[in-house]
Coordinates of C-alpha atoms and ligand atoms in Angstrom, one line a residue:
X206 CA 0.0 0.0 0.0
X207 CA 1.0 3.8 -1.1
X208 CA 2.4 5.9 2.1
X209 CA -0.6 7.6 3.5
X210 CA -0.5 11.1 3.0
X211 CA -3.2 13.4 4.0
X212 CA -3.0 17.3 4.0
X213 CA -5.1 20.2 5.7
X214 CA -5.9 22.8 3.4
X215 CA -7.1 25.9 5.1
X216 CA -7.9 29.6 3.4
X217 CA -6.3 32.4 4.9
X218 CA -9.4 34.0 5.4
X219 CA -8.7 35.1 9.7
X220 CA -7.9 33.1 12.5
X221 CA -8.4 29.1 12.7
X222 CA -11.4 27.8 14.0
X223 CA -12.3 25.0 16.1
X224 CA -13.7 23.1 13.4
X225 CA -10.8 23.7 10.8
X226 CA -8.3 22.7 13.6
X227 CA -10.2 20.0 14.4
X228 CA -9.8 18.7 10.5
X229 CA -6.3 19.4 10.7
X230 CA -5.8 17.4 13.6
X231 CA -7.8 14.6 12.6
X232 CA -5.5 14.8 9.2
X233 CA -2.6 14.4 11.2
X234 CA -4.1 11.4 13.5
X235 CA -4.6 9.4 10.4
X236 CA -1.4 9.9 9.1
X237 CA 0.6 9.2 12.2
X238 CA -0.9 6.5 13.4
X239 CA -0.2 5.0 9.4
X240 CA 3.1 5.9 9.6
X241 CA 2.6 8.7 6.6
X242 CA 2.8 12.5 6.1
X243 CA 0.5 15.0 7.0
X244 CA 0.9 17.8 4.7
X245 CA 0.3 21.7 5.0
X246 CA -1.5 24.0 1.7
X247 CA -2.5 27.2 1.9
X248 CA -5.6 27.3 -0.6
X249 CA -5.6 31.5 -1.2
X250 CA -7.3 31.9 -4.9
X251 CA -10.1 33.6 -3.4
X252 CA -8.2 37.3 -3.5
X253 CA -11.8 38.6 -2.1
X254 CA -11.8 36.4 1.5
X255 CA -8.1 36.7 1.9
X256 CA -7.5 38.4 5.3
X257 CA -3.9 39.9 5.6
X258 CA -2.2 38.1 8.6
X259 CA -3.9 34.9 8.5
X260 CA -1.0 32.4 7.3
X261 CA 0.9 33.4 9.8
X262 CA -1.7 32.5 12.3
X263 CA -2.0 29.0 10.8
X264 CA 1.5 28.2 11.1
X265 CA 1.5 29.2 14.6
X266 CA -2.0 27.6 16.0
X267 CA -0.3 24.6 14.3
X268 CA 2.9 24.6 15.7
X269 CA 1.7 25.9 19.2
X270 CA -1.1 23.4 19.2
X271 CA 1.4 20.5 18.3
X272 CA -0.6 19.1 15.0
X273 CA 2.6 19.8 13.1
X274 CA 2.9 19.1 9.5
X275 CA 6.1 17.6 7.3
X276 CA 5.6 19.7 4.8
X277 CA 4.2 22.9 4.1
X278 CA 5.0 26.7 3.0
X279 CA 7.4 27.2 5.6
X280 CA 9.1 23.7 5.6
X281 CA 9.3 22.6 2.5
X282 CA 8.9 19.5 1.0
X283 CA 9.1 17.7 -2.6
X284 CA 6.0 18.6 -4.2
X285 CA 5.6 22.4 -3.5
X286 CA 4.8 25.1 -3.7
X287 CA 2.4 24.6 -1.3
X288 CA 0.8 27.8 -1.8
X289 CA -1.8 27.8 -4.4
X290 CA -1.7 31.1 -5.4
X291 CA 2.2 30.3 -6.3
X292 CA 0.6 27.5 -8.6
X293 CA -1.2 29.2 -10.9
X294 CA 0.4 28.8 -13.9
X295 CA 0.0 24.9 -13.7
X296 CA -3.8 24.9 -13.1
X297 CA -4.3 27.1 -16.4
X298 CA -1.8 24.0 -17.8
X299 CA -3.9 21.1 -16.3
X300 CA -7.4 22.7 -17.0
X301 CA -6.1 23.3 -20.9
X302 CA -5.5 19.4 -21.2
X303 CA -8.8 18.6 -19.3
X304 CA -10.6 20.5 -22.6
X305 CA -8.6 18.3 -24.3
X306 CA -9.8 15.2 -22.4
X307 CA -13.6 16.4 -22.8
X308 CA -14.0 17.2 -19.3
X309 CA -13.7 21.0 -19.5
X310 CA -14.6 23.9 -21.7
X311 CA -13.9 27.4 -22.7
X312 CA -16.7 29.4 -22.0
X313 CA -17.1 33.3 -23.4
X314 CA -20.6 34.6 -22.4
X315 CA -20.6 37.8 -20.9
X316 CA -22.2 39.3 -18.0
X317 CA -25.1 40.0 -19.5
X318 CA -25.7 36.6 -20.8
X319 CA -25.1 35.1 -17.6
X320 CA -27.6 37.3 -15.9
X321 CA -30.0 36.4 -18.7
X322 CA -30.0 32.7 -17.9
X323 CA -31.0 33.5 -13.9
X324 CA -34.3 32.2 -12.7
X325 CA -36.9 34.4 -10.2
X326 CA -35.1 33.7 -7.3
X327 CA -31.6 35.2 -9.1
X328 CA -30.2 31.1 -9.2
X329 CA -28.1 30.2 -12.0
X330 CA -27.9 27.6 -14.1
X331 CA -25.6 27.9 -17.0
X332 CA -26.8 26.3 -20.2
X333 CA -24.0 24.9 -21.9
X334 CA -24.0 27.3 -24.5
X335 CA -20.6 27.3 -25.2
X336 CA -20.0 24.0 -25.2
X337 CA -21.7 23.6 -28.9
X338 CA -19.1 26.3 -29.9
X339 CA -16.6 25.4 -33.0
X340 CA -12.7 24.8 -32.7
X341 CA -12.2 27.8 -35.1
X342 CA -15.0 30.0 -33.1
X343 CA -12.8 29.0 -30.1
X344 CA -9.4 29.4 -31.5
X345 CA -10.8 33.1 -32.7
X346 CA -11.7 34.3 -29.6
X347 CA -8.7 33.0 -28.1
X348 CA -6.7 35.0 -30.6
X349 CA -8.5 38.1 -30.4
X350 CA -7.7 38.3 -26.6
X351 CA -11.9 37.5 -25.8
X352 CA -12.0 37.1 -21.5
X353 CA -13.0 33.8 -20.8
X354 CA -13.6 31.3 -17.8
X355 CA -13.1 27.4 -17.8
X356 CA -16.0 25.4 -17.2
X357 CA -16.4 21.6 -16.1
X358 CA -18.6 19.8 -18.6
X359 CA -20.5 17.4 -15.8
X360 CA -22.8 14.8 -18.3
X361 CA -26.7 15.6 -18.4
X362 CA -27.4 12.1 -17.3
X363 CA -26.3 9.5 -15.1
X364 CA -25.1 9.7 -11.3
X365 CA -22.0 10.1 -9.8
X366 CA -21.2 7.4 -7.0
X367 CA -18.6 6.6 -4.3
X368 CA -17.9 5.2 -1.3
X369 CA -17.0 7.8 1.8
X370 CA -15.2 6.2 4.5
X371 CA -17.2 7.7 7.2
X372 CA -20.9 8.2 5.2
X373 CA -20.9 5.1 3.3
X374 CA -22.5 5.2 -0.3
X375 CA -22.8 9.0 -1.7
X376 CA -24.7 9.1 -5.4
X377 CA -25.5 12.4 -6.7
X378 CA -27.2 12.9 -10.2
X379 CA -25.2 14.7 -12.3
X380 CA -28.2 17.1 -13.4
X381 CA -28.1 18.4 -10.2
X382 CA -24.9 19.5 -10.6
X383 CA -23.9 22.8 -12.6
X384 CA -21.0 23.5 -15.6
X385 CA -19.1 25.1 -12.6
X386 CA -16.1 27.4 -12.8
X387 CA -12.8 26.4 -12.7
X388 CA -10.8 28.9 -13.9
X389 CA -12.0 32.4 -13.6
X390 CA -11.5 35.2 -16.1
X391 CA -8.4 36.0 -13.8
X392 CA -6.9 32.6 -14.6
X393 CA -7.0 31.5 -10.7
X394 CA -8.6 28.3 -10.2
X395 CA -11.5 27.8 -7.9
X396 CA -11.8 25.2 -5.2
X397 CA -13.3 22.8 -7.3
X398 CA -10.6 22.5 -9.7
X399 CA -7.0 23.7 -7.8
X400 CA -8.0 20.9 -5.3
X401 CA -8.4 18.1 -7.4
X402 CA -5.0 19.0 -9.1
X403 CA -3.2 19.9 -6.2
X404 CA -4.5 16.3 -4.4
X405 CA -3.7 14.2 -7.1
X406 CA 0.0 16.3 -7.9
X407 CA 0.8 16.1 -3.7
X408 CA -0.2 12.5 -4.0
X409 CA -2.6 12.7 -1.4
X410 CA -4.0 9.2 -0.2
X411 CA -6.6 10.0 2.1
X412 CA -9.1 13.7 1.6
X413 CA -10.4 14.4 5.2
X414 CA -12.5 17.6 5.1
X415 CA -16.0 19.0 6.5
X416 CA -19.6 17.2 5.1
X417 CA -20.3 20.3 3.1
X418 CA -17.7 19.0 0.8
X419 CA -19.3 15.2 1.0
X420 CA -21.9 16.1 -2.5
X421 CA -19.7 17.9 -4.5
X422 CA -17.4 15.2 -4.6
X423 CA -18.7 13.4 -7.5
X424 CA -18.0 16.3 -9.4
X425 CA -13.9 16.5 -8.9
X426 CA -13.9 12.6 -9.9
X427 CA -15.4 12.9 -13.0
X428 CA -11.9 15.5 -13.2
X429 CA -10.1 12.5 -11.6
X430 CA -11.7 10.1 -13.9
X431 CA -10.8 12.2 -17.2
X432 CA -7.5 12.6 -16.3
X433 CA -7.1 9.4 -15.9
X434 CA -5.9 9.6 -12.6
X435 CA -6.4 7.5 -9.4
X436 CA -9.3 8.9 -7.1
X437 CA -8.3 9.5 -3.7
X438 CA -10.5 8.1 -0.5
X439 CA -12.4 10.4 1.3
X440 CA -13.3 11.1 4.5
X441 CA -15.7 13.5 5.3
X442 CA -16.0 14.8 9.1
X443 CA -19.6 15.8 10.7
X444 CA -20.6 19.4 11.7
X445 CA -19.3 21.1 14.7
X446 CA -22.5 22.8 16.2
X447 CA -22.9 25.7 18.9
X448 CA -26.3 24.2 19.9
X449 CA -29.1 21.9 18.4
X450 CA -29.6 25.0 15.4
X451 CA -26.3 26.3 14.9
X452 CA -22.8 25.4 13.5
X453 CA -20.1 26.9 15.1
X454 CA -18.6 28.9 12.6
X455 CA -15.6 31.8 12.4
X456 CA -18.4 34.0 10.8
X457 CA -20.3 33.9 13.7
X458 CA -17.2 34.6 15.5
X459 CA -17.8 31.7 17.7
X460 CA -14.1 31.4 20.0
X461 CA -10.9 30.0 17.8
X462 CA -7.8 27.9 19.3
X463 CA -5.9 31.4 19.6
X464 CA -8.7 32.7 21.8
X465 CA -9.2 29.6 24.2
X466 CA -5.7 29.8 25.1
X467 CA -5.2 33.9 26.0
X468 CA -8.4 32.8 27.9
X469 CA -6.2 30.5 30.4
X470 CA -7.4 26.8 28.6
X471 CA -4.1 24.3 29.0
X472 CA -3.3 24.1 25.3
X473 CA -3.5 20.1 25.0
X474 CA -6.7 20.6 26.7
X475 CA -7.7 21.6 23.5
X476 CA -6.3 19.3 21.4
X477 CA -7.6 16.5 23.2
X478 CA -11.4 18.0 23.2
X479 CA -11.7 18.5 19.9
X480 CA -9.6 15.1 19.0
X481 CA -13.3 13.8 20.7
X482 CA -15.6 16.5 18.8
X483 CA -16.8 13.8 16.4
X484 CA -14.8 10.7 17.4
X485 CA -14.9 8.9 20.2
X486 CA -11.9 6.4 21.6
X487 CA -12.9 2.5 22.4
X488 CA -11.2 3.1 26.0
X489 CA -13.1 5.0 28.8
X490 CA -10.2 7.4 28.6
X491 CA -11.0 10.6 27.8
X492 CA -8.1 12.3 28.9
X493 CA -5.6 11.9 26.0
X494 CA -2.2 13.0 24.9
X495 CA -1.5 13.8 21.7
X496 CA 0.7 10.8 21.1
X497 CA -2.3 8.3 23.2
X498 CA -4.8 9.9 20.7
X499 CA -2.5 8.7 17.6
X500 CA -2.5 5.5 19.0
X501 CA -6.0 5.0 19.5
X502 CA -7.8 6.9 16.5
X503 CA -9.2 5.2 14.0
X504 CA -12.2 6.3 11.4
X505 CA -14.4 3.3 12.9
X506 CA -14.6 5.6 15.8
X507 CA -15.7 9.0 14.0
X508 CA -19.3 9.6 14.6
X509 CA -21.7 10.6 11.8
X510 CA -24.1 12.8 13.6
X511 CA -23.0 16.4 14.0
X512 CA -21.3 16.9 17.8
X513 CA -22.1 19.6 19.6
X514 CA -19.3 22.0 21.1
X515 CA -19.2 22.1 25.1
X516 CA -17.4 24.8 26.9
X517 CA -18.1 23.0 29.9
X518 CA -16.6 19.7 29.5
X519 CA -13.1 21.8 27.8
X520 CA -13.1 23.7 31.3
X521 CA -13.1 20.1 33.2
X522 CA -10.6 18.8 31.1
X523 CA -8.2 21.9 31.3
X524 CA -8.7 21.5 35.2
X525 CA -7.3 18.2 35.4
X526 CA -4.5 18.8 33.2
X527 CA -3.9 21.9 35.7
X528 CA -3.8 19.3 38.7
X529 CA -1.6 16.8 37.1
X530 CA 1.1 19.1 35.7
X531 CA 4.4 19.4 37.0
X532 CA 5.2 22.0 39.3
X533 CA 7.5 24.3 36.9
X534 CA 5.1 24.6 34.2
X535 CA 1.9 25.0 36.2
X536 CA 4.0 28.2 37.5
X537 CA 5.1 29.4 34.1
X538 CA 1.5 29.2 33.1
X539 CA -0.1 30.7 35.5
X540 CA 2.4 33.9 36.1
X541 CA 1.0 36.0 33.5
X542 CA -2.6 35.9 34.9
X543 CA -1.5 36.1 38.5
X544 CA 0.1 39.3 37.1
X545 CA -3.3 40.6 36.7
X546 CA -4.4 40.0 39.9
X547 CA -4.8 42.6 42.7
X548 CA -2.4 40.6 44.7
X549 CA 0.0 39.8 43.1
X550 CA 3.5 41.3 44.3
X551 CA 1.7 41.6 47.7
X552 CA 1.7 37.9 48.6
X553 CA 4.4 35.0 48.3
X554 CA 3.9 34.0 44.7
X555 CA 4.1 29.9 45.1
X556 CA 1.9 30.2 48.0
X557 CA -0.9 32.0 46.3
X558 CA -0.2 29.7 43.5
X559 CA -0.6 26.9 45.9
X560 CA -4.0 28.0 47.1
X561 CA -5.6 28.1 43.4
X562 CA -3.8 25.2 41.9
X563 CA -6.7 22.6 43.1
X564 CA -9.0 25.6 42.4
X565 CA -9.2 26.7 38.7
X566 CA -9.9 25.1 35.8
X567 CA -8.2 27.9 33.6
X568 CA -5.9 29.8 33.9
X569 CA -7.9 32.7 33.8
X570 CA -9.7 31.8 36.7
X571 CA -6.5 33.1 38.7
X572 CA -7.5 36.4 39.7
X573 CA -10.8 35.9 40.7
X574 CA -10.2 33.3 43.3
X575 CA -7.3 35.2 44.8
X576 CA -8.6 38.9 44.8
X577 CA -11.0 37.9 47.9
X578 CA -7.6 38.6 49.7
X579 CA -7.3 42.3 48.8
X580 CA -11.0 43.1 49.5
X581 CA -11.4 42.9 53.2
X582 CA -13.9 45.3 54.3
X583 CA -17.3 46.3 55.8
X584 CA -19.5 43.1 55.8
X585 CA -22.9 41.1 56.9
X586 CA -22.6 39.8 60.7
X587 CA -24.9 37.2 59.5
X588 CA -21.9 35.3 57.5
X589 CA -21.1 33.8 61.5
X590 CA -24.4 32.1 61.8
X591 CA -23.7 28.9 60.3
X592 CA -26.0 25.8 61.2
X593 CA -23.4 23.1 59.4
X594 CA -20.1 24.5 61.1
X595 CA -21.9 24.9 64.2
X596 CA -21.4 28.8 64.7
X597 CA -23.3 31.6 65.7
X598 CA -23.2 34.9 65.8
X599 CA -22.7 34.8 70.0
X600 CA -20.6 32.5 69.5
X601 CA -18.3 34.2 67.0
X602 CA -18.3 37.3 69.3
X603 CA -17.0 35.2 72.7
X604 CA -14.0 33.5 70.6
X605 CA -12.9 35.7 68.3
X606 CA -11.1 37.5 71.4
X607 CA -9.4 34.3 72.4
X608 CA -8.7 33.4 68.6
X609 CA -6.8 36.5 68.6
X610 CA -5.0 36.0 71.9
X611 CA -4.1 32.4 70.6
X612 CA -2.9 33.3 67.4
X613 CA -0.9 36.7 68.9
X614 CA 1.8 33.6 70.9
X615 CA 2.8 32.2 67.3
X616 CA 5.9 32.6 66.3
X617 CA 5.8 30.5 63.8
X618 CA 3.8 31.0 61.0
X619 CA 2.8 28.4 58.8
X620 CA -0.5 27.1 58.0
X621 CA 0.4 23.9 60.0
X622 CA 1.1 25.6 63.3
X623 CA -1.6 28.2 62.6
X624 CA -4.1 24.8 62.2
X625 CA -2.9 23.3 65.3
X626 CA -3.4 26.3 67.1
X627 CA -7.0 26.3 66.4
X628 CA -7.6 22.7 66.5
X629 CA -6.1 23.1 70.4
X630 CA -7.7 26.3 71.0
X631 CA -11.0 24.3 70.1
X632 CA -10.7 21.7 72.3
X633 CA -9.6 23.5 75.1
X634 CA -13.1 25.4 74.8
X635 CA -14.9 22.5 74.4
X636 CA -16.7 23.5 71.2
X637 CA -16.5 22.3 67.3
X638 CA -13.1 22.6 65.7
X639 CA -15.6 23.5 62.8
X640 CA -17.0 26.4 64.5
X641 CA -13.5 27.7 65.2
X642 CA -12.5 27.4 61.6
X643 CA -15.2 29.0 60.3
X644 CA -15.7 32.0 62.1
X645 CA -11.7 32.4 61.8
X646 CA -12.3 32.6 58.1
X647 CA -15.3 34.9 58.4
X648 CA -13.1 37.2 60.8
X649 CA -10.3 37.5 58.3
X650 CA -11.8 37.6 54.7
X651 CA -15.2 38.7 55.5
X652 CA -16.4 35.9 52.9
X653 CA -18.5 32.8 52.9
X654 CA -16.4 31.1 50.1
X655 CA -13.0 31.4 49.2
X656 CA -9.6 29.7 47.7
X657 CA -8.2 28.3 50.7
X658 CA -9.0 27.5 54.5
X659 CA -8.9 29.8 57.1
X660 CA -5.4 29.0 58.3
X661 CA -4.2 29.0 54.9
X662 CA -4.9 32.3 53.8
X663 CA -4.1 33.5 57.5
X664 CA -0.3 32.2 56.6
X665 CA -0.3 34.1 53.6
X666 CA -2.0 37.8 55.0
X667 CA 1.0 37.6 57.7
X668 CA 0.8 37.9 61.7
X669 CA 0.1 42.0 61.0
X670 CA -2.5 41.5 58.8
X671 CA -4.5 38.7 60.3
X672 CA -4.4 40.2 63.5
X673 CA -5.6 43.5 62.4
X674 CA -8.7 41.7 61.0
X675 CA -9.6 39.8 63.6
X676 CA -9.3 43.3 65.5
X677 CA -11.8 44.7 62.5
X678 CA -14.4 42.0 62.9
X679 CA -14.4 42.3 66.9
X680 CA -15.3 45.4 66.6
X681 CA -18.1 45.5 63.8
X682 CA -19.6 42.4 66.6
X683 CA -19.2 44.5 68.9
X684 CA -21.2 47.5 67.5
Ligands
LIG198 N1 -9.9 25.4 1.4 C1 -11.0 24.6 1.8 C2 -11.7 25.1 3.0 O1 -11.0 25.9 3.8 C3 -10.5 23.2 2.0 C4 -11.4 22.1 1.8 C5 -10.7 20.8 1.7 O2 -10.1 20.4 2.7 O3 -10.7 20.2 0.6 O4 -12.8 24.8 3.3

């Protein structure tokens, strides 16, 4: 068997979305895990969608993401360029010897004759008229410099059939398919033609691209089948949807790779969730490294039905690649969003690291959980009474003092002795360790819920600072 080479064949047309990284990824499973190439083309004829920038931002989400290609526009490789719009002359070559083969046709009609042939609604049908033209007509236009576009001569009867390796069966009745363009009056191919020339000239093995792509296939092999040339296999991946209605899609400007990550997602986290938008693994795993999902993917596993994107389950799995990552990184991560936070520069940086690491699912999450610390204040008495922990309000206001004079003898201060200080104090009193916990916490953040335990976040205010809350919240139950 021919080494399997697939390719991902973005337009530059802004940043990657989740759906085309998701094809590029799934291009590069098959191909690792069959030992072949996964190859990189930047498909750019469409001057009108091309958005300055772009390429640049597919190399990178590639590389960054780790779904790196072996060859590509800024790698190289034997059967480049890899750029179309550095192809052209060899599309206007290869659709010149499709006319040749019957499968193509000059066509000369003007605007006007085009707009002639539209229906009510304003859809086109073209009408073959310059199929019936003669070679001299042809050859005279040609000569006297007459724009013209290419057009693919599709039969008027019969159906166009082949076998999708995800979908099965596809047949689609050729008179349901138009003369399209494949070179314009510019002499730039479309998509229907430069792909079928640039597949067959990469020697591409396997085509893995969206379902909107799954009934115009028919139409590029009847271009493989004229040429004479092998038809690749396809596989063609369901819909990525927002909700039960709606694909998620860059026009709507639903969130790209780029944007999960400045927003604090662990960067495999990604990969590995949308390695499962549309595929599922045989394990229970879900948690997968990029080398675990080479090893288990296979297109037995890639669902039909559309999948449907979910923030959510992303935000779980980022959170336990937070908990399992090694100390170092989890700390070069996070630094840039603890630098956003209030705190930061106030506190020992590992230890309020410490407190969210368990905490966050993102990275982004960071200042949120740690801010609490800055914003001691004014707050509701009520926050003492607490049925569960066993605390009231009377019962905050006759410990708090001693809570104080316990915590005033430490010399020591660490969360462990701070713990054991309370834990002692508690028993000495007779009353819930609970209870002493909570209204400690209460006393010194003035919150119900925060990052950390009481004795924990008391280490990292400092002696100074704790006891000048405690002082605070003796007063306000005091008042
Ligand atoms: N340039 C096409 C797109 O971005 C590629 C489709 C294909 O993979 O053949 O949709």
């Amino acid at each position: 068997m021919a080494k399997v080479r697939t390719r991902f064949a973005p337009s530059p047309t802004g940043y990657l979305h989740i759906g085309g990284l998701r094809t590029a990824l799934y291009g590069y499973l098959y191909a690792k895990k069959h030992g072949g190439d996964f190859i990189l083309r930047i498909e750019d004829t469409d001057t009108a969608r091309y958005v300055d920038g772009s390429v640049q931002i597919i190399y990178d989400t590639l590389r960054d993401s780790g779904i790196m290609y072996d060859e590509g526009p800024d790698v190289g490789g034997n059967y480049g360029p890899y750029i179309q719009s550095e192809r052209k002359d060899l599309y206007l070559k290869y659709a010149k010897e499709l006319i040749e083969k019957g499968g193509a046709y000059y066509c000369f009609c003007d605007k006007e004759r085009i707009e002639s042939l539209k229906d009510e609604d304003g859809n086109l049908r073209y009408d073959k008229h310059c199929l019936k033209l003669k070679k001299e007509e042809i050859e005279k236009n040609l000569a006297e410099g007459r724009p013209y576009v290419i057009r693919q001569n599709i039969p008027e009867h019969g159906v166009g059939t082949y076998h999708d390796l995800v979908y099965g069966d596809i047949s689609v009745d050729y008179k349901d398919i138009e003369d399209g363009i494949l070179i314009k009056s510019d002499g730039m191919p479309t998509y229907n033609f430069a792909n079928v020339v640039d597949d067959h000239l990469m020697g591409i093995t396997h085509v893995i691209r969206g379902t909107e792509y799954l009934s115009s296939t028919p139409k590029y092999n009847l271009m493989y089948d004229a040429f004479g040339w092998e038809r690749p296999e396809y596989i063609h991946l369901p819909p990525i949807m927002k909700d039960a209605q709606h694909k998620l899609s860059k026009r709507n400007g639903d969130a790209s790779y780029e944007d999960f990550v400045k927003k604090g997602f662990v960067k495999e986290s990604i990969v590995n969730y949308i390695a499962l938008l549309g595929w599922s693994p045989k394990t229970n795993t879900e948690k997968m490294s990029l080398k675990e999902l080479t090893e288990n993917f296979s297109l037995d596993g890639i669902n039909k039905s559309p999948s449907i994107f979910d923030e959510t389950k992303m935000r779980w799995l980022s959170g336990e690649y937070i908990k399992e990552m090694d100390e170092q990184k989890f700390k070069e991560l996070a630094l840039p969003f603890l630098k956003a936070s209030k705190v930061y520069g106030k506190y020992d940086e590992d230890k309020l690291l410490s407190l969210v690491r368990t905490r966050i699912q993102i990275f982004s999450e960071i200042p949120e959980k740690l801010d609490f610390l800055e914003e001691f204040g004014e707050y509701d008495r009520a926050l003492f009474v607490n049925e569960k922990q066993k605390s009231s309000e009377e019962l905050a206001k006759n410990v708090l003092p001693k809570i104080k004079e316990r915590l005033e003898s430490i010399t020591d201060w660490t969360n462990a002795e701070l713990f054991a200080a309370l834990v002692g104090l508690s028993a000495e009193l007779e009353i819930k360790k609970q209870a002493v916990l909570w209204i400690s916490r209460i006393a010194i953040t003035g919150k119900s819920a925060t990052a950390g335990g009481a004795t924990e976040i008391a280490e990292l205010l400092g002696k100074e600072e704790t006891l000048k809350r405690i002082d605070f919240s003796i007063d306000l139950l005091g008042r």
